[in-house]
Amino acid sequence: MDQDSHCTTERELLEAVSRITTFSTPSPSDEEQNQPKAEISCQGRKENPEKDDLQDSNASLSPNSSMTTKELQEYWRNEKRQCRQVKLLFEIPSTRIVEHHLSKYVMYKIIILQTGSFDSNKSVIERRYSDFEKLHRNLLEEFSEEMEDVTFPKKSLTGNFTEEIINERKLAFKDYLRLLYSMKYIRRSKKFIDFLTRLELQEAYGCLRGGHYTKALEILLEVIGLQERLTRGNPVSIVPTLCAIVVCHKDLENPASAFEYGEKALSRLRVHTSHRYYVPLLETMITLAYELGKDFLSLQEKLEEWKAKKDPIRVFTLKELAVREYIQ
């Protein structure tokens, strides 16, 4: 490439980066006038729980004339990555009929996929008609205006188990979930997230309380990926699940894995030191770090710092906290 072509390429990249930077930080009036566009294009920057880390990594990459073509290209990729909003797709490929002594119902298999991802980023859950019905009632209570035009498949007195009705409901529930997820306040709501995760979490915590750590861990690892994608704007909300994973790994004598998930949980509590899991997690991490031959003095300093600021109170252990979750 000759010098003129090289300079032209750099100018084009600089202009493109400048446009991205301008669009990513609109004035208040622009935000009000272009809210739908901002929601689709760059809301991910505001909601991304890792935005501070990304900003730190880009601190040395400002769009200026001293940057090389390679640095500009990397800057471009980082800007696009921050603006990209994670989106989920819902598929209901199959069903199964469950018959008990006094009841019979249809279970709908729901596959939740992240756009642009491979199978490793999918989650699979099952829900029955009554679960959808309960979700709809709960959302109507809180989001009556948003739910005004949302239709829900009515229950029939007869024919609920015919192939025709089941196929119609598969399509209806798929469209229903897609529509709910398209509405920002609903997809962020606890009621919507609980619908997609609570049954599995209840089962996992039941296994944990019963000492079935392998089964509990299997379920928790399935759920945590979906929780992370659903709660990107509220990373602290998944701390209990991360800590339950720590407890399972620790009791299964996998200290390295327990420490790995403990670090993830601690990173989400950096500015939330009053969280009920903070001190029990620190105490567990100190024990794990000592066992693994890692630096535990910095963790010990954080614990002592917290104790110096707070009045002495009874603090549960990490395991004691975990077994208390999802008790009906």
Short mmCIF file of C-alpha atoms in Angstrom, two decimals:
data_model
loop_
_atom_site.label_atom_id
_atom_site.label_comp_id
_atom_site.label_asym_id
_atom_site.label_seq_id
_atom_site.Cartn_x
_atom_site.Cartn_y
_atom_site.Cartn_z
CA MET A 1 0.00 0.00 0.00
CA ASP A 2 1.53 3.45 -0.99
CA GLN A 3 1.68 6.39 1.45
CA ASP A 4 -1.37 8.20 0.00
CA SER A 5 -3.53 5.07 0.26
CA HIS A 6 -2.34 4.47 3.81
CA CYS A 7 -3.22 8.03 4.83
CA THR A 8 -6.62 7.76 3.15
CA THR A 9 -7.39 4.56 5.07
CA GLU A 10 -6.44 6.22 8.36
CA ARG A 11 -8.59 9.28 7.59
CA GLU A 12 -11.59 7.08 6.76
CA LEU A 13 -11.19 5.11 10.01
CA LEU A 14 -10.80 8.33 12.01
CA GLU A 15 -13.96 9.76 10.51
CA ALA A 16 -15.86 6.50 11.20
CA VAL A 17 -14.65 6.37 14.80
CA SER A 18 -15.59 10.00 15.26
CA ARG A 19 -19.13 9.26 14.03
CA ILE A 20 -19.42 6.32 16.45
CA THR A 21 -18.16 8.41 19.38
CA THR A 22 -20.59 11.21 18.57
CA PHE A 23 -23.52 8.82 18.27
CA SER A 24 -22.61 6.96 21.48
CA THR A 25 -22.75 10.15 23.59
CA PRO A 26 -25.81 12.10 22.38
CA SER A 27 -27.03 15.26 23.99
CA PRO A 28 -30.13 15.02 26.22
CA SER A 29 -32.33 16.42 23.50
CA ASP A 30 -31.02 13.91 20.96
CA GLU A 31 -31.72 11.05 23.37
CA GLU A 32 -35.32 12.15 23.82
CA GLN A 33 -35.89 12.58 20.10
CA ASN A 34 -34.18 9.35 19.05
CA GLN A 35 -34.93 7.00 21.94
CA PRO A 36 -36.05 3.99 19.83
CA LYS A 37 -32.91 4.21 17.73
CA ALA A 38 -30.67 4.51 20.77
CA GLU A 39 -32.40 1.57 22.42
CA ILE A 40 -31.68 -0.69 19.47
CA SER A 41 -28.23 0.55 18.56
CA CYS A 42 -26.29 1.52 21.65
CA GLN A 43 -28.30 0.72 24.75
CA GLY A 44 -25.83 -2.10 25.33
CA ARG A 45 -23.20 0.49 26.27
CA LYS A 46 -25.37 1.78 29.13
CA GLU A 47 -26.54 -1.61 30.33
CA ASN A 48 -23.29 -3.55 29.98
CA PRO A 49 -22.14 -4.52 33.49
CA GLU A 50 -18.56 -4.75 32.21
CA LYS A 51 -18.54 -1.24 30.75
CA ASP A 52 -16.00 0.04 33.30
CA ASP A 53 -13.53 -2.67 32.34
CA LEU A 54 -14.06 -1.98 28.66
CA GLN A 55 -13.61 1.74 29.17
CA ASP A 56 -10.39 1.10 31.09
CA SER A 57 -9.07 -1.12 28.31
CA ASN A 58 -9.84 1.59 25.75
CA ALA A 59 -8.40 4.46 27.79
CA SER A 60 -5.22 4.45 25.72
CA LEU A 61 -7.11 4.14 22.44
CA SER A 62 -8.64 7.51 21.76
CA PRO A 63 -9.43 8.41 18.13
CA ASN A 64 -6.55 10.76 17.39
CA SER A 65 -4.14 11.25 14.53
CA SER A 66 -1.26 9.52 16.33
CA MET A 67 -2.98 6.12 16.15
CA THR A 68 -1.82 3.58 13.59
CA THR A 69 -4.19 1.87 11.20
CA LYS A 70 -4.06 -1.30 13.30
CA GLU A 71 -4.89 0.64 16.49
CA LEU A 72 -7.79 2.38 14.74
CA GLN A 73 -9.18 -0.93 13.58
CA GLU A 74 -8.97 -2.31 17.11
CA TYR A 75 -10.66 0.82 18.44
CA TRP A 76 -13.43 0.34 15.86
CA ARG A 77 -13.99 -3.25 16.96
CA ASN A 78 -14.13 -2.29 20.66
CA GLU A 79 -16.65 0.48 19.97
CA LYS A 80 -18.91 -1.87 18.02
CA ARG A 81 -18.60 -4.52 20.73
CA GLN A 82 -19.75 -2.07 23.42
CA CYS A 83 -22.70 -0.90 21.34
CA ARG A 84 -23.88 -4.39 20.46
CA GLN A 85 -26.91 -5.37 22.51
CA VAL A 86 -27.25 -9.01 23.50
CA LYS A 87 -30.53 -10.35 22.16
CA LEU A 88 -32.28 -13.62 22.86
CA LEU A 89 -34.43 -15.73 20.58
CA PHE A 90 -37.11 -18.13 21.79
CA GLU A 91 -37.98 -21.40 20.06
CA ILE A 92 -40.51 -24.07 21.12
CA PRO A 93 -39.61 -27.08 18.98
CA SER A 94 -41.45 -29.83 20.86
CA THR A 95 -43.83 -30.77 23.64
CA ARG A 96 -44.60 -33.76 25.81
CA ILE A 97 -47.75 -34.82 27.61
CA VAL A 98 -47.34 -35.57 31.31
CA GLU A 99 -49.87 -37.81 33.04
CA HIS A 100 -50.12 -38.21 36.78
CA HIS A 101 -52.73 -40.07 38.80
CA LEU A 102 -55.03 -37.05 39.08
CA SER A 103 -53.67 -34.66 36.45
CA LYS A 104 -52.61 -34.40 32.85
CA TYR A 105 -50.86 -31.49 31.18
CA VAL A 106 -48.59 -30.48 28.30
CA MET A 107 -44.96 -29.44 28.87
CA TYR A 108 -43.55 -27.02 26.28
CA LYS A 109 -39.81 -27.26 25.59
CA ILE A 110 -38.38 -23.75 25.28
CA ILE A 111 -34.95 -23.19 23.75
CA ILE A 112 -33.44 -19.78 24.45
CA LEU A 113 -30.69 -18.77 22.04
CA GLN A 114 -28.37 -15.81 21.99
CA THR A 115 -28.26 -14.18 18.57
CA GLY A 116 -25.09 -14.87 16.64
CA SER A 117 -23.98 -17.63 19.01
CA PHE A 118 -23.37 -21.34 18.81
CA ASP A 119 -25.14 -24.13 20.71
CA SER A 120 -22.96 -23.56 23.77
CA ASN A 121 -24.93 -20.36 24.44
CA LYS A 122 -28.38 -21.91 24.46
CA SER A 123 -30.58 -22.73 27.43
CA VAL A 124 -33.35 -25.32 27.53
CA ILE A 125 -36.27 -25.19 29.95
CA GLU A 126 -39.78 -26.65 30.13
CA ARG A 127 -42.96 -24.85 31.12
CA ARG A 128 -46.63 -25.81 31.17
CA TYR A 129 -49.69 -23.76 30.25
CA SER A 130 -50.36 -22.82 33.87
CA ASP A 131 -46.83 -21.37 34.16
CA PHE A 132 -47.45 -19.10 31.18
CA GLU A 133 -50.85 -18.19 32.58
CA LYS A 134 -49.35 -17.20 35.95
CA LEU A 135 -46.71 -15.09 34.21
CA HIS A 136 -49.39 -13.29 32.22
CA ARG A 137 -51.43 -12.49 35.35
CA ASN A 138 -48.36 -11.21 37.17
CA LEU A 139 -47.30 -8.99 34.30
CA LEU A 140 -50.79 -7.56 33.93
CA GLU A 141 -50.66 -6.44 37.56
CA GLU A 142 -47.43 -4.51 37.10
CA PHE A 143 -47.42 -3.57 33.41
CA SER A 144 -51.09 -3.09 32.55
CA GLU A 145 -50.35 -0.38 29.98
CA GLU A 146 -47.56 -2.28 28.23
CA MET A 147 -49.62 -5.49 28.21
CA GLU A 148 -52.72 -3.82 26.81
CA ASP A 149 -52.34 -5.25 23.30
CA VAL A 150 -50.63 -8.53 24.25
CA THR A 151 -52.87 -11.51 23.54
CA PHE A 152 -52.71 -14.76 25.47
CA PRO A 153 -53.98 -18.13 24.17
CA LYS A 154 -57.19 -19.01 25.96
CA LYS A 155 -57.70 -22.32 27.69
CA SER A 156 -60.21 -24.61 25.99
CA LEU A 157 -62.73 -26.76 27.82
CA THR A 158 -62.02 -29.64 25.46
CA GLY A 159 -59.35 -30.59 22.93
CA ASN A 160 -56.39 -29.28 24.92
CA PHE A 161 -54.36 -32.39 24.08
CA THR A 162 -55.06 -32.59 20.36
CA GLU A 163 -52.11 -32.13 18.02
CA GLU A 164 -53.80 -29.14 16.39
CA ILE A 165 -54.29 -27.22 19.66
CA ILE A 166 -50.80 -28.06 20.93
CA ASN A 167 -49.18 -26.84 17.69
CA GLU A 168 -51.22 -23.63 17.78
CA ARG A 169 -50.07 -22.97 21.34
CA LYS A 170 -46.45 -23.69 20.48
CA LEU A 171 -46.54 -20.89 17.93
CA ALA A 172 -48.58 -18.62 20.19
CA PHE A 173 -46.22 -19.01 23.16
CA LYS A 174 -43.17 -18.46 20.95
CA ASP A 175 -44.64 -15.17 19.70
CA TYR A 176 -45.73 -14.29 23.24
CA LEU A 177 -42.20 -14.64 24.65
CA ARG A 178 -40.69 -12.79 21.71
CA LEU A 179 -43.10 -9.89 22.24
CA LEU A 180 -42.48 -9.72 26.00
CA TYR A 181 -38.73 -9.72 25.47
CA SER A 182 -39.01 -6.89 22.97
CA MET A 183 -40.35 -4.59 25.71
CA LYS A 184 -37.45 -3.22 27.76
CA TYR A 185 -39.15 -2.86 31.13
CA ILE A 186 -40.74 -6.30 30.93
CA ARG A 187 -37.61 -8.19 29.90
CA ARG A 188 -35.76 -6.58 32.82
CA SER A 189 -38.53 -7.31 35.31
CA LYS A 190 -38.06 -9.85 38.08
CA LYS A 191 -41.34 -11.53 37.13
CA PHE A 192 -40.19 -12.26 33.59
CA ILE A 193 -36.73 -13.41 34.70
CA ASP A 194 -38.26 -15.60 37.42
CA PHE A 195 -40.49 -17.28 34.84
CA LEU A 196 -37.39 -18.36 32.89
CA THR A 197 -35.17 -19.35 35.83
CA ARG A 198 -37.01 -19.83 39.12
CA LEU A 199 -38.19 -23.44 38.71
CA GLU A 200 -34.67 -24.61 37.89
CA LEU A 201 -33.18 -22.61 40.76
CA GLN A 202 -35.70 -24.04 43.20
CA GLU A 203 -34.72 -27.54 42.11
CA ALA A 204 -31.01 -26.75 42.35
CA TYR A 205 -31.27 -25.29 45.85
CA GLY A 206 -33.40 -28.24 46.93
CA CYS A 207 -30.59 -30.56 45.81
CA LEU A 208 -28.03 -28.38 47.59
CA ARG A 209 -29.98 -28.54 50.87
CA GLY A 210 -30.22 -32.30 50.49
CA GLY A 211 -26.46 -32.65 50.01
CA HIS A 212 -26.77 -33.65 46.35
CA TYR A 213 -24.04 -31.24 45.27
CA THR A 214 -23.27 -32.81 41.89
CA LYS A 215 -26.88 -32.53 40.72
CA ALA A 216 -27.23 -29.05 42.20
CA LEU A 217 -24.05 -27.91 40.44
CA GLU A 218 -25.23 -29.34 37.12
CA ILE A 219 -28.46 -27.33 37.27
CA LEU A 220 -26.81 -24.14 38.56
CA LEU A 221 -24.26 -24.15 35.75
CA GLU A 222 -27.11 -24.46 33.24
CA VAL A 223 -29.00 -21.56 34.80
CA ILE A 224 -26.13 -19.12 35.37
CA GLY A 225 -25.51 -18.54 31.67
CA LEU A 226 -29.14 -17.61 31.08
CA GLN A 227 -29.21 -15.44 34.20
CA GLU A 228 -26.15 -13.54 33.01
CA ARG A 229 -27.76 -12.81 29.64
CA LEU A 230 -31.06 -11.77 31.21
CA THR A 231 -29.59 -9.51 33.90
CA ARG A 232 -26.76 -7.69 32.13
CA GLY A 233 -27.99 -4.39 33.55
CA ASN A 234 -28.06 -5.77 37.11
CA PRO A 235 -24.98 -7.98 37.64
CA VAL A 236 -25.38 -8.11 41.44
CA SER A 237 -28.62 -10.10 41.05
CA ILE A 238 -26.73 -13.28 40.09
CA VAL A 239 -24.37 -13.19 43.09
CA PRO A 240 -26.47 -15.75 45.07
CA THR A 241 -26.27 -18.24 42.17
CA LEU A 242 -22.51 -17.73 41.78
CA CYS A 243 -22.08 -18.27 45.52
CA ALA A 244 -24.18 -21.43 45.44
CA ILE A 245 -21.84 -22.71 42.71
CA VAL A 246 -18.89 -21.87 44.99
CA VAL A 247 -20.49 -23.88 47.82
CA CYS A 248 -21.07 -26.89 45.56
CA HIS A 249 -17.54 -26.88 44.17
CA LYS A 250 -16.08 -26.46 47.65
CA ASP A 251 -18.08 -29.36 49.10
CA LEU A 252 -17.15 -31.48 46.08
CA GLU A 253 -13.48 -30.68 46.85
CA ASN A 254 -12.91 -28.62 43.71
CA PRO A 255 -11.20 -25.60 45.34
CA ALA A 256 -9.82 -24.17 42.09
CA SER A 257 -13.26 -24.06 40.47
CA ALA A 258 -14.79 -22.71 43.68
CA PHE A 259 -12.20 -19.91 43.74
CA GLU A 260 -12.85 -19.09 40.06
CA TYR A 261 -16.58 -18.55 40.63
CA GLY A 262 -15.89 -16.76 43.90
CA GLU A 263 -13.79 -14.22 42.01
CA LYS A 264 -16.68 -13.65 39.60
CA ALA A 265 -19.03 -13.03 42.51
CA LEU A 266 -16.60 -10.69 44.29
CA SER A 267 -16.09 -8.64 41.11
CA ARG A 268 -19.83 -7.91 41.13
CA LEU A 269 -19.71 -6.77 44.77
CA ARG A 270 -16.83 -4.31 44.48
CA VAL A 271 -19.09 -1.37 45.24
CA HIS A 272 -21.70 -3.34 47.16
CA THR A 273 -19.84 -4.18 50.35
CA SER A 274 -23.05 -4.01 52.39
CA HIS A 275 -24.51 -6.93 50.42
CA ARG A 276 -25.41 -9.88 52.64
CA TYR A 277 -23.09 -12.19 50.65
CA TYR A 278 -20.02 -9.93 50.79
CA VAL A 279 -18.45 -10.94 54.11
CA PRO A 280 -19.32 -14.68 53.93
CA LEU A 281 -17.86 -14.74 50.42
CA LEU A 282 -14.69 -12.97 51.55
CA GLU A 283 -14.24 -15.47 54.39
CA THR A 284 -14.69 -18.40 52.01
CA MET A 285 -12.30 -16.89 49.46
CA ILE A 286 -9.62 -16.42 52.14
CA THR A 287 -9.89 -20.10 53.06
CA LEU A 288 -9.75 -21.16 49.38
CA ALA A 289 -6.84 -18.85 48.58
CA TYR A 290 -4.83 -20.23 51.52
CA GLU A 291 -5.60 -23.79 50.40
CA LEU A 292 -4.55 -23.04 46.81
CA GLY A 293 -1.42 -21.13 47.75
CA LYS A 294 -2.80 -17.87 46.37
CA ASP A 295 -2.55 -14.36 47.81
CA PHE A 296 -5.04 -14.20 50.66
CA LEU A 297 -3.60 -11.14 52.44
CA SER A 298 -5.42 -8.67 50.15
CA LEU A 299 -8.68 -10.50 50.84
CA GLN A 300 -7.92 -10.46 54.56
CA GLU A 301 -7.31 -6.70 54.39
CA LYS A 302 -10.71 -6.16 52.77
CA LEU A 303 -12.36 -8.22 55.49
CA GLU A 304 -10.60 -6.31 58.28
CA GLU A 305 -11.47 -3.02 56.60
CA TRP A 306 -15.14 -4.01 56.51
CA LYS A 307 -15.11 -5.11 60.16
CA ALA A 308 -13.53 -1.82 61.21
CA LYS A 309 -16.37 0.16 59.64
CA LYS A 310 -19.30 -2.01 60.74
CA ASP A 311 -20.73 -2.86 64.12
CA PRO A 312 -20.13 -6.49 65.08
CA ILE A 313 -23.13 -8.53 63.95
CA ARG A 314 -23.84 -12.18 63.43
CA VAL A 315 -22.83 -13.16 59.91
CA PHE A 316 -23.93 -16.42 58.33
CA THR A 317 -21.44 -18.60 56.50
CA LEU A 318 -21.67 -18.78 52.73
CA LYS A 319 -23.23 -22.23 52.91
CA GLU A 320 -25.76 -21.14 55.53
CA LEU A 321 -26.86 -18.30 53.26
CA ALA A 322 -27.10 -20.58 50.24
CA VAL A 323 -29.33 -23.17 51.89
CA ARG A 324 -31.75 -20.42 52.89
CA GLU A 325 -32.40 -19.34 49.31
CA TYR A 326 -35.72 -20.34 47.68
CA ILE A 327 -37.24 -21.83 50.82
CA GLN A 328 -41.01 -21.67 50.41
#
